[in-house]
Coordinates of C-alpha atoms (C1' of nucleotides) in Angstrom, one line a residue:
Chain A
M43 CA 59.9 -13.4 39.5
S44 CA 62.8 -11.8 41.2
T45 CA 66.0 -10.7 39.5
P46 CA 69.0 -12.4 41.1
V47 CA 71.4 -9.6 40.9
E48 CA 70.1 -6.0 40.8
T49 CA 72.5 -3.4 39.8
V50 CA 71.7 0.1 38.6
A51 CA 72.6 0.3 35.0
A52 CA 74.7 3.4 35.5
T53 CA 77.4 2.7 33.0
A54 CA 77.0 1.2 29.6
S55 CA 80.6 -0.1 29.6
N56 CA 79.9 -2.6 32.3
P57 CA 77.1 -4.9 31.3
P58 CA 76.4 -7.6 33.8
H59 CA 75.9 -10.3 31.2
A60 CA 79.1 -10.0 29.3
A61 CA 79.7 -13.8 29.8
H62 CA 76.6 -14.4 27.5
E63 CA 78.3 -13.3 24.4
A64 CA 78.6 -16.8 23.1
A65 CA 74.8 -17.2 23.3
F66 CA 73.3 -15.2 20.4
A67 CA 69.7 -14.7 21.5
G68 CA 69.3 -18.4 22.1
L69 CA 71.4 -19.4 19.1
D70 CA 74.9 -20.8 18.8
I71 CA 77.0 -17.8 17.8
E72 CA 79.9 -20.1 16.9
Q73 CA 77.9 -22.0 14.4
L74 CA 76.6 -18.8 13.0
R75 CA 80.1 -17.6 12.5
K76 CA 80.7 -20.4 10.0
Y77 CA 78.1 -18.8 7.7
V78 CA 78.1 -15.2 8.6
Q79 CA 81.1 -12.8 8.9
V80 CA 80.2 -11.0 12.1
T81 CA 81.7 -7.5 12.5
R82 CA 81.7 -5.6 15.7
H83 CA 81.0 -1.9 15.7
K84 CA 81.7 0.4 18.6
L85 CA 79.3 3.3 18.8
S86 CA 79.3 6.5 20.7
A87 CA 76.4 8.7 21.7
G88 CA 74.8 10.5 18.8
Q89 CA 76.5 8.3 16.2
Y90 CA 74.3 6.9 13.4
L91 CA 74.5 3.2 12.8
Y92 CA 72.7 3.7 9.5
H93 CA 70.7 6.5 7.9
A94 CA 67.3 6.2 6.2
G95 CA 67.9 5.8 2.5
Q96 CA 71.3 4.1 2.8
P97 CA 71.6 0.7 1.1
F98 CA 70.4 -2.1 3.2
M99 CA 73.2 -4.6 3.6
A100 CA 73.0 -6.1 7.0
L101 CA 71.0 -6.7 10.2
Y102 CA 72.5 -5.6 13.5
F103 CA 72.4 -7.2 16.9
V104 CA 72.7 -4.9 19.9
N105 CA 75.4 -6.2 22.3
S106 CA 75.5 -3.2 24.6
G107 CA 74.2 0.3 24.8
C108 CA 70.9 1.8 23.6
L109 CA 69.8 3.1 20.2
K110 CA 66.7 4.7 18.9
T111 CA 65.2 4.1 15.5
V112 CA 63.8 7.1 13.7
E113 CA 61.3 7.2 10.9
L114 CA 61.4 10.4 8.9
A115 CA 59.1 11.9 6.3
D116 CA 60.3 13.9 3.3
D117 CA 58.9 17.1 4.8
G118 CA 61.0 16.9 7.9
R119 CA 58.6 15.3 10.3
D120 CA 60.2 12.5 12.3
Q121 CA 59.0 9.8 14.6
V122 CA 61.0 7.7 17.0
T123 CA 59.6 4.2 16.4
G124 CA 61.5 2.4 19.2
F125 CA 64.4 2.0 21.5
R126 CA 66.7 -1.0 21.1
M127 CA 68.9 -2.5 23.8
R128 CA 71.1 -5.6 24.4
G129 CA 69.5 -8.6 22.7
D130 CA 67.4 -6.6 20.2
F131 CA 67.8 -6.8 16.4
L132 CA 68.1 -3.7 14.3
G133 CA 67.3 -3.3 10.7
V134 CA 64.6 -6.0 10.4
E135 CA 62.2 -3.3 9.3
S136 CA 64.2 -2.9 6.1
I137 CA 64.2 -6.5 5.0
G138 CA 62.9 -6.8 1.5
L139 CA 64.0 -3.3 0.6
K140 CA 67.0 -1.9 -1.2
H141 CA 67.4 1.0 1.2
H142 CA 66.9 1.4 4.9
A143 CA 63.4 2.6 5.9
C144 CA 64.6 4.4 9.0
S145 CA 67.7 5.6 10.8
A146 CA 69.3 4.1 13.9
V147 CA 71.1 6.4 16.3
A148 CA 73.1 5.5 19.4
L149 CA 71.9 7.2 22.6
E150 CA 75.1 6.2 24.5
S151 CA 78.3 4.4 23.8
G152 CA 77.8 0.7 23.0
E153 CA 78.6 -2.2 20.7
V154 CA 76.5 -3.8 17.9
W155 CA 77.3 -6.8 15.7
E156 CA 76.8 -6.5 12.0
L157 CA 75.3 -9.5 10.3
P158 CA 75.4 -9.2 6.5
Y159 CA 71.9 -10.0 5.3
P160 CA 72.7 -12.2 2.2
A161 CA 74.9 -14.4 4.4
M162 CA 72.1 -14.6 7.0
L163 CA 69.7 -15.7 4.3
A164 CA 72.1 -18.4 3.2
A165 CA 72.6 -19.5 6.8
C166 CA 68.9 -19.7 7.3
R167 CA 68.8 -22.5 4.8
D168 CA 71.1 -24.7 6.9
M169 CA 69.9 -23.5 10.3
P170 CA 66.2 -23.7 10.5
E171 CA 66.3 -22.4 14.1
L172 CA 67.9 -19.2 12.8
Q173 CA 65.1 -18.8 10.4
A174 CA 62.6 -19.3 13.1
R175 CA 64.4 -16.9 15.4
L176 CA 64.5 -14.2 12.7
T177 CA 60.9 -14.6 11.8
A178 CA 59.9 -14.6 15.5
A179 CA 61.9 -11.3 15.9
L180 CA 60.0 -9.8 13.1
A181 CA 56.6 -10.9 14.5
E182 CA 57.6 -9.7 17.9
E183 CA 58.4 -6.3 16.5
I184 CA 54.9 -6.2 14.9
R185 CA 53.3 -7.1 18.3
N186 CA 55.4 -4.5 20.0
D187 CA 54.3 -1.8 17.5
H188 CA 50.7 -2.9 17.9
A189 CA 51.0 -2.7 21.7
W190 CA 52.2 0.9 21.3
M191 CA 49.5 1.7 18.8
L192 CA 47.0 0.5 21.5
A193 CA 48.7 2.7 24.1
I194 CA 48.9 5.8 22.0
G195 CA 45.4 5.4 20.6
T196 CA 43.7 4.8 23.9
L197 CA 45.8 6.2 26.8
N198 CA 46.2 9.8 27.9
A199 CA 49.5 11.5 28.5
E200 CA 49.9 10.2 32.1
Q201 CA 49.0 6.7 31.3
R202 CA 51.4 6.7 28.3
V203 CA 54.3 7.9 30.4
A204 CA 53.5 5.4 33.1
S205 CA 53.3 2.5 30.5
F206 CA 56.6 3.6 29.1
L207 CA 58.4 3.6 32.4
L208 CA 57.0 0.2 33.2
D209 CA 58.2 -1.1 29.8
V210 CA 61.6 0.3 30.4
A211 CA 61.7 -1.3 33.9
R212 CA 60.6 -4.7 32.4
R213 CA 63.3 -4.6 29.8
Y214 CA 66.0 -3.7 32.4
A215 CA 64.8 -6.5 34.6
R216 CA 65.1 -8.9 31.7
M217 CA 68.7 -7.8 31.3
G218 CA 69.5 -8.4 34.9
Y219 CA 69.3 -4.7 36.0
S220 CA 67.1 -3.3 38.6
A221 CA 63.5 -2.6 37.6
R222 CA 63.1 -0.2 40.5
H223 CA 66.0 2.2 39.9
F224 CA 67.3 3.0 36.5
I225 CA 68.7 5.7 34.2
L226 CA 66.8 6.6 31.2
R227 CA 69.0 6.6 28.1
M228 CA 67.0 9.0 26.0
R229 CA 66.2 12.7 26.2
R230 CA 62.7 13.9 27.1
T231 CA 62.3 14.9 23.4
D232 CA 62.9 11.3 22.3
M233 CA 60.5 9.9 24.9
A234 CA 57.9 12.5 23.9
N235 CA 58.3 11.9 20.2
F236 CA 57.9 8.1 20.7
L237 CA 54.8 8.6 22.9
A238 CA 53.2 11.1 20.5
L239 CA 53.5 13.9 23.1
K240 CA 55.6 17.1 23.5
H241 CA 58.6 17.1 25.7
E242 CA 57.1 19.7 28.0
T243 CA 54.1 17.4 28.5
V244 CA 56.4 14.5 29.4
S245 CA 58.3 16.8 31.9
R246 CA 55.0 17.9 33.5
V247 CA 53.7 14.3 33.7
M248 CA 57.0 13.0 35.2
S249 CA 56.9 15.8 37.8
R250 CA 53.2 14.9 38.6
L251 CA 54.1 11.2 39.0
D252 CA 56.7 12.3 41.4
E253 CA 54.2 14.5 43.3
L254 CA 51.9 11.5 43.5
R255 CA 54.9 9.5 45.0
L256 CA 54.6 6.9 42.3
I257 CA 58.1 7.5 41.2
E258 CA 61.1 9.7 42.1
V259 CA 62.6 11.6 39.2
E260 CA 65.7 13.6 38.9
R261 CA 66.4 14.3 35.3
R262 CA 67.1 10.9 33.7
E263 CA 67.3 9.0 37.0
V264 CA 64.1 7.2 37.9
R265 CA 63.2 5.3 41.1
V266 CA 59.9 3.4 41.1
L267 CA 58.3 3.9 44.5
D268 CA 54.8 2.4 43.9
D269 CA 54.9 -0.3 41.2
A270 CA 51.3 -1.3 41.7
G271 CA 50.1 2.3 41.6
L272 CA 52.0 2.9 38.4
R273 CA 50.5 -0.2 36.8
Q274 CA 47.0 0.8 38.0
L275 CA 47.5 4.3 36.5
A276 CA 48.8 2.8 33.2
G277 CA 45.6 0.7 33.0
V278 CA 47.4 -2.6 33.1
R279 CA 46.0 -5.5 35.1
A280 CA 49.0 -7.8 35.2
C281 CA 52.4 -8.0 33.5
Chain B
M22 CA 50.3 6.8 -13.5
S23 CA 46.8 6.1 -14.8
T24 CA 44.9 2.9 -13.9
P25 CA 43.8 1.2 -17.1
V26 CA 40.3 0.1 -16.0
E27 CA 38.7 2.2 -13.3
T28 CA 35.6 0.8 -11.8
V29 CA 34.0 1.9 -8.6
A30 CA 34.4 -0.9 -6.0
A31 CA 30.7 -0.9 -5.2
T32 CA 30.2 -4.6 -4.7
A33 CA 32.6 -6.9 -2.9
S34 CA 31.2 -9.9 -4.8
N35 CA 32.5 -8.7 -8.1
P36 CA 36.3 -8.2 -7.9
P37 CA 37.8 -7.1 -11.2
H38 CA 40.9 -9.4 -10.8
A39 CA 39.1 -12.7 -10.3
A40 CA 41.3 -14.1 -13.1
H41 CA 44.4 -13.7 -11.0
E42 CA 43.5 -16.4 -8.5
A43 CA 46.3 -18.6 -9.8
A44 CA 48.8 -15.9 -8.9
F45 CA 49.3 -16.0 -5.2
A46 CA 50.9 -12.6 -4.5
G47 CA 53.6 -13.3 -7.0
L48 CA 53.9 -16.9 -6.1
D49 CA 52.7 -20.0 -8.0
I50 CA 49.6 -21.0 -6.1
E51 CA 49.6 -24.4 -7.8
Q52 CA 53.0 -25.2 -6.5
L53 CA 52.0 -24.1 -3.1
R54 CA 49.1 -26.5 -3.1
K55 CA 51.5 -29.4 -3.3
Y56 CA 52.7 -28.5 0.2
V57 CA 49.9 -26.7 1.8
Q58 CA 46.2 -27.7 2.1
V59 CA 44.6 -24.4 1.2
T60 CA 41.0 -24.0 2.5
R61 CA 38.7 -21.3 1.3
H62 CA 36.5 -19.5 3.8
K63 CA 33.6 -17.3 2.9
L64 CA 33.0 -14.5 5.4
S65 CA 30.1 -12.1 5.9
A66 CA 30.2 -8.7 7.4
G67 CA 30.8 -8.7 11.2
Q68 CA 32.1 -12.3 11.2
Y69 CA 35.3 -13.0 13.1
L70 CA 38.0 -14.8 11.2
Y71 CA 39.8 -15.4 14.4
H72 CA 39.6 -14.1 18.0
A73 CA 42.5 -12.9 20.1
G74 CA 43.5 -15.7 22.4
Q75 CA 42.5 -18.5 20.0
P76 CA 45.1 -21.0 19.1
F77 CA 47.3 -19.8 16.2
M78 CA 47.1 -22.5 13.5
A79 CA 47.3 -20.8 10.1
L80 CA 47.9 -17.7 8.2
Y81 CA 45.3 -16.2 5.9
F82 CA 45.4 -14.6 2.6
V83 CA 42.6 -12.2 1.6
N84 CA 41.1 -13.0 -1.7
S85 CA 38.3 -10.5 -1.6
G86 CA 36.5 -8.3 0.9
C87 CA 38.0 -6.2 3.6
L88 CA 38.8 -7.0 7.2
K89 CA 40.0 -5.1 10.2
T90 CA 42.5 -6.4 12.8
V91 CA 41.8 -5.3 16.4
E92 CA 44.2 -5.4 19.3
L93 CA 42.5 -5.5 22.6
A94 CA 43.6 -4.9 26.2
D95 CA 42.3 -6.9 29.1
D96 CA 40.6 -3.8 30.5
G97 CA 38.4 -3.4 27.4
R98 CA 40.4 -0.8 25.5
D99 CA 40.7 -1.7 21.8
Q100 CA 42.7 -0.5 18.9
V101 CA 42.2 -1.1 15.2
T102 CA 45.7 -1.9 14.0
G103 CA 44.9 -2.1 10.3
F104 CA 42.6 -2.9 7.4
R105 CA 43.4 -5.8 5.1
M106 CA 42.2 -6.2 1.5
R107 CA 42.8 -8.5 -1.5
G108 CA 46.4 -9.6 -1.6
D109 CA 47.2 -8.9 2.1
F110 CA 48.2 -11.5 4.6
L111 CA 46.5 -12.0 8.0
G112 CA 47.8 -13.6 11.1
V113 CA 51.5 -12.8 10.5
E114 CA 51.6 -10.8 13.8
S115 CA 50.9 -14.1 15.7
I116 CA 53.9 -16.1 14.2
G117 CA 55.9 -17.5 17.0
L118 CA 53.0 -17.5 19.4
K119 CA 50.6 -20.2 20.6
H120 CA 47.6 -17.9 20.5
H121 CA 46.5 -15.1 18.2
A122 CA 47.6 -11.7 19.4
C123 CA 44.7 -9.9 17.9
S124 CA 41.3 -10.4 16.3
A125 CA 40.3 -10.2 12.7
V126 CA 36.8 -9.1 11.7
A127 CA 35.3 -9.0 8.2
L128 CA 33.8 -5.6 7.3
E129 CA 31.9 -6.9 4.4
S130 CA 31.4 -10.3 2.7
G131 CA 34.5 -11.8 1.2
E132 CA 36.8 -14.8 0.9
V133 CA 40.0 -15.7 2.6
W134 CA 42.3 -18.6 2.0
E135 CA 43.5 -20.5 5.1
L136 CA 47.2 -21.5 4.9
P137 CA 48.1 -23.9 7.8
Y138 CA 51.3 -22.5 9.3
P139 CA 53.2 -25.7 10.0
A140 CA 52.8 -26.7 6.3
M141 CA 53.8 -23.2 5.3
L142 CA 57.0 -23.5 7.2
A143 CA 57.8 -26.8 5.6
A144 CA 57.0 -25.4 2.2
C145 CA 59.4 -22.5 2.9
R146 CA 62.3 -25.0 3.0
D147 CA 61.6 -26.0 -0.6
M148 CA 60.3 -22.7 -1.9
P149 CA 62.8 -19.9 -1.1
E150 CA 60.7 -17.4 -2.9
L151 CA 57.8 -18.3 -0.5
Q152 CA 60.1 -17.6 2.4
A153 CA 61.1 -14.3 0.9
R154 CA 57.5 -13.4 0.3
L155 CA 56.5 -14.2 3.9
T156 CA 59.4 -12.3 5.4
A157 CA 58.7 -9.4 3.1
A158 CA 55.1 -9.4 4.3
L159 CA 56.3 -9.2 7.9
A160 CA 58.7 -6.4 7.2
E161 CA 56.1 -4.5 5.3
E162 CA 53.7 -4.8 8.2
I163 CA 56.4 -3.3 10.4
R164 CA 56.9 -0.4 8.0
N165 CA 53.2 0.1 7.8
D166 CA 53.0 0.3 11.5
H167 CA 55.9 2.8 11.6
A168 CA 54.2 4.9 9.0
W169 CA 51.1 4.9 11.2
M170 CA 53.1 6.0 14.2
L171 CA 54.6 8.8 12.2
A172 CA 51.2 9.9 11.1
I173 CA 49.6 9.8 14.6
G174 CA 52.6 11.3 16.2
T175 CA 53.1 14.3 13.9
L176 CA 49.8 15.0 12.2
N177 CA 46.6 16.7 13.4
A178 CA 43.1 15.3 12.8
E179 CA 42.6 16.8 9.3
Q180 CA 46.0 15.6 8.1
R181 CA 45.4 12.1 9.5
V182 CA 42.1 11.8 7.8
A183 CA 43.5 13.1 4.5
S184 CA 46.4 10.7 4.7
F185 CA 44.0 7.9 5.4
L186 CA 41.9 8.7 2.4
L187 CA 45.0 8.9 0.2
D188 CA 46.2 5.5 1.5
V189 CA 42.8 3.9 0.8
A190 CA 42.8 5.5 -2.7
R191 CA 46.3 4.1 -3.3
R192 CA 45.3 0.7 -2.3
Y193 CA 42.2 0.7 -4.4
A194 CA 44.3 1.9 -7.4
R195 CA 46.7 -1.0 -6.9
M196 CA 43.8 -3.4 -7.0
G197 CA 42.5 -1.9 -10.2
Y198 CA 39.7 0.2 -8.8
S199 CA 39.3 3.9 -9.1
A200 CA 41.4 6.0 -6.8
R201 CA 39.1 9.0 -7.3
H202 CA 35.8 7.4 -6.3
F203 CA 35.4 4.7 -3.8
I204 CA 33.3 3.3 -1.0
L205 CA 34.8 3.1 2.4
R206 CA 34.4 -0.3 3.9
M207 CA 34.6 0.6 7.5
R208 CA 32.5 2.6 9.9
R209 CA 33.5 6.0 11.2
T210 CA 34.2 4.5 14.5
D211 CA 36.7 2.1 13.0
M212 CA 38.4 4.9 11.0
A213 CA 38.5 7.0 14.1
N214 CA 39.9 4.3 16.3
F215 CA 42.6 3.5 13.8
L216 CA 43.5 7.2 13.5
A217 CA 43.5 7.7 17.3
L218 CA 40.5 10.1 17.0
K219 CA 36.9 10.0 18.0
H220 CA 34.2 9.3 15.3
E221 CA 32.7 12.8 15.8
T222 CA 36.0 14.3 14.9
V223 CA 36.3 12.2 11.8
S224 CA 32.8 13.2 10.8
R225 CA 33.7 16.9 11.4
V226 CA 36.9 16.6 9.4
M227 CA 35.2 14.8 6.5
S228 CA 32.6 17.5 6.3
R229 CA 35.3 20.1 6.4
L230 CA 37.2 18.5 3.6
D231 CA 34.0 18.5 1.7
E232 CA 33.5 22.2 2.4
L233 CA 37.0 22.9 1.2
R234 CA 36.0 21.0 -2.0
L235 CA 38.9 18.6 -1.6
I236 CA 36.6 15.7 -1.6
E237 CA 32.9 15.0 -1.8
V238 CA 31.5 12.8 0.9
E239 CA 28.2 11.1 1.4
R240 CA 28.4 8.7 4.3
R241 CA 30.8 6.0 3.1
E242 CA 31.0 7.2 -0.5
V243 CA 34.1 9.3 -1.2
R244 CA 35.0 11.2 -4.4
V245 CA 38.4 12.9 -4.6
L246 CA 38.0 16.3 -6.2
D247 CA 41.4 17.8 -5.5
D248 CA 44.1 15.1 -5.2
A249 CA 47.0 17.6 -5.1
G250 CA 45.2 19.7 -2.5
L251 CA 44.6 16.6 -0.4
R252 CA 48.2 15.6 -0.6
Q253 CA 49.4 19.1 0.3
L254 CA 47.1 19.1 3.4
A255 CA 48.3 15.7 4.4
G256 CA 51.8 16.9 4.3
V257 CA 52.9 14.5 1.6
R258 CA 55.3 15.6 -1.2
A259 CA 55.0 12.7 -3.5
C260 CA 53.5 9.2 -3.4
Chain C
dC236 C1' 91.5 24.3 34.2
dG237 C1' 88.2 27.8 33.9
dC238 C1' 85.3 30.1 30.8
dT239 C1' 81.7 30.3 27.4
dT240 C1' 78.2 28.3 24.8
dT241 C1' 74.9 25.1 23.9
dC242 C1' 71.8 21.7 25.2
dC243 C1' 68.5 19.8 28.2
dG244 C1' 64.9 19.7 31.6
dT245 C1' 61.4 22.2 34.2
dT246 C1' 57.6 25.3 35.1
dA247 C1' 53.9 28.9 34.1
dC248 C1' 50.1 30.5 31.4
dG249 C1' 46.7 31.1 27.8
dC250 C1' 44.4 28.8 24.2
dA251 C1' 43.4 25.7 20.3
dC252 C1' 42.0 21.4 19.2
dT253 C1' 39.9 17.5 20.2
dG254 C1' 37.0 15.0 23.4
dT255 C1' 32.5 14.8 25.6
dT256 C1' 27.8 14.9 25.7
dA257 C1' 23.5 15.2 23.6
dC258 C1' 20.3 14.8 20.1
dA259 C1' 18.4 14.2 15.4
dA260 C1' 18.5 12.2 10.9
dA261 C1' 19.6 8.7 7.7
dC262 C1' 20.3 4.1 6.9
dC263 C1' 19.9 -1.1 7.3
dG264 C1' 18.3 -5.5 8.2
dT265 C1' 14.3 -8.1 9.6
Chain D
dA117 C1' 7.1 -0.6 8.9
dC118 C1' 10.0 -1.0 12.7
dG119 C1' 14.0 -0.8 15.9
dG120 C1' 18.6 -0.7 16.2
dT121 C1' 22.7 1.0 14.2
dT122 C1' 25.4 4.4 12.0
dT123 C1' 26.3 9.1 10.9
dG124 C1' 26.0 14.1 11.3
dT125 C1' 25.7 18.4 13.9
dA126 C1' 26.1 21.4 17.8
dA127 C1' 27.4 23.3 22.4
dC128 C1' 30.5 22.9 26.0
dA129 C1' 34.5 21.3 28.5
dG130 C1' 39.2 19.8 29.2
dT131 C1' 43.6 17.9 27.9
dG132 C1' 47.6 18.7 25.9
dC133 C1' 50.1 22.3 23.0
dG134 C1' 52.7 26.6 22.0
dT135 C1' 55.3 30.0 23.8
dA136 C1' 58.4 31.7 26.8
dA137 C1' 61.5 32.1 30.5
dC138 C1' 64.8 30.1 33.7
dG139 C1' 68.3 27.1 35.9
dG140 C1' 71.5 23.7 35.6
dA141 C1' 74.3 20.2 33.2
dA142 C1' 77.2 19.0 29.7
dA143 C1' 80.1 20.1 26.1
dG144 C1' 83.2 22.9 23.5
dC145 C1' 87.2 26.0 23.6
dG146 C1' 91.0 28.7 24.8

DNA sequence: CGCTTTCCGTTACGCACTGTTACAAACCGT
DNA sequence: ACGGTTTGTAACAGTGCGTAACGGAAAGCG
């Protein structure tokens, strides 16, 4: 598996797959438009797409940029539950609820497509493949969460960070970017929170992975030097 | 909020809600039978309902008993991702896959209903409320996982155990059992694994909660002495 | 544009909490 | 009654946390 064109994802404003806009995660976006009023939203870094507690009205589809979803407790504790990029759905976790269960925040400028949920439900009746795609997205989200539960429950700090970097690399590769050289879109604090660590620990570990010559780090810029070594450390056999 | 009939769930073979069998999680089970061939399966403690890697053929609905779902890595690491009881779905995490993503193991004797997935899909076309119920189950699973992440990521051992006990109590209450006095269905090891702790730590913490007179523990039997205190410790404002 | 302020990432150090190891007791099924 | 499993307790060790301090980048402001 080699990526045909490997460009460093340095700017969010220049996605390599802009020509794919007509393909909506394997669905015919034009057909979908007959049922669903799709609204585009430009987002800038730090901007909330939706807040926890706000009425749940629509799902969102990430066209470009990167967002984090944050679960928050009533006593102030918060937990980053995931990072969403081009091709990911947002808001599925709130299906069946009146109000959003978590918040979604843009980490950089980007664009999302708003898909009003009632219209989506209606469209599902006439487009069985949309129904299947939505259900699959939900199930995949569950599997993703379980994979991270496994990681957080069984791996130490180094292994968690290594796994995270490999996951980011894999996702960039899938989008056509380089899996060897990329820019992290989130702060150390967000990474740490997601991995159930402290940001100092993440910093320490990243520096250590650099010392070990598995990666090269300079702030948010990461270069993978020893992919196999990184996988071995992460406790992964294959990918 | 007081539960009308509070019985200690001492035996799995005598569920208090046996009369509810016709109500399928809010759906008409008789109508469902027109579309789906429902097969009953008796399970005994330790028995696998399905193994990770086995072909995914059906969803399951827990009628009685308690099961755990276990995610396992190819290198032997494993993670308990949840405990399912009466009224819960099993197998939803494998929707969209050819093979099961995790294993399901009975913790005690009980009964589950097998719902062949292809038939369920077909039934969804004619029963919108079934579709809604299934989607809601998926979304709820995601929210459950996120709640777990929040707990593991932000709480210490004592708070995690307290939260777990409160969650168990809440679920028993919903089923009509006592929330003040119950029998845990899982071993310390399973609890610990689920909470990303070691079983010795769980033991220590349970003993400490007993010392603090928040609960009374004797092996798997738990009596909640100070519900408010337990909630305060867990860092929960309300429930 | 240059200045200030704030935010972010890194590193050091001591320590608390949890993991580790070991062993004993209680429990369970046969 | 017996052997294996599960649970409880204790002593010790180590990972990751808390605090703090610093440098540099980014952002805000005049």
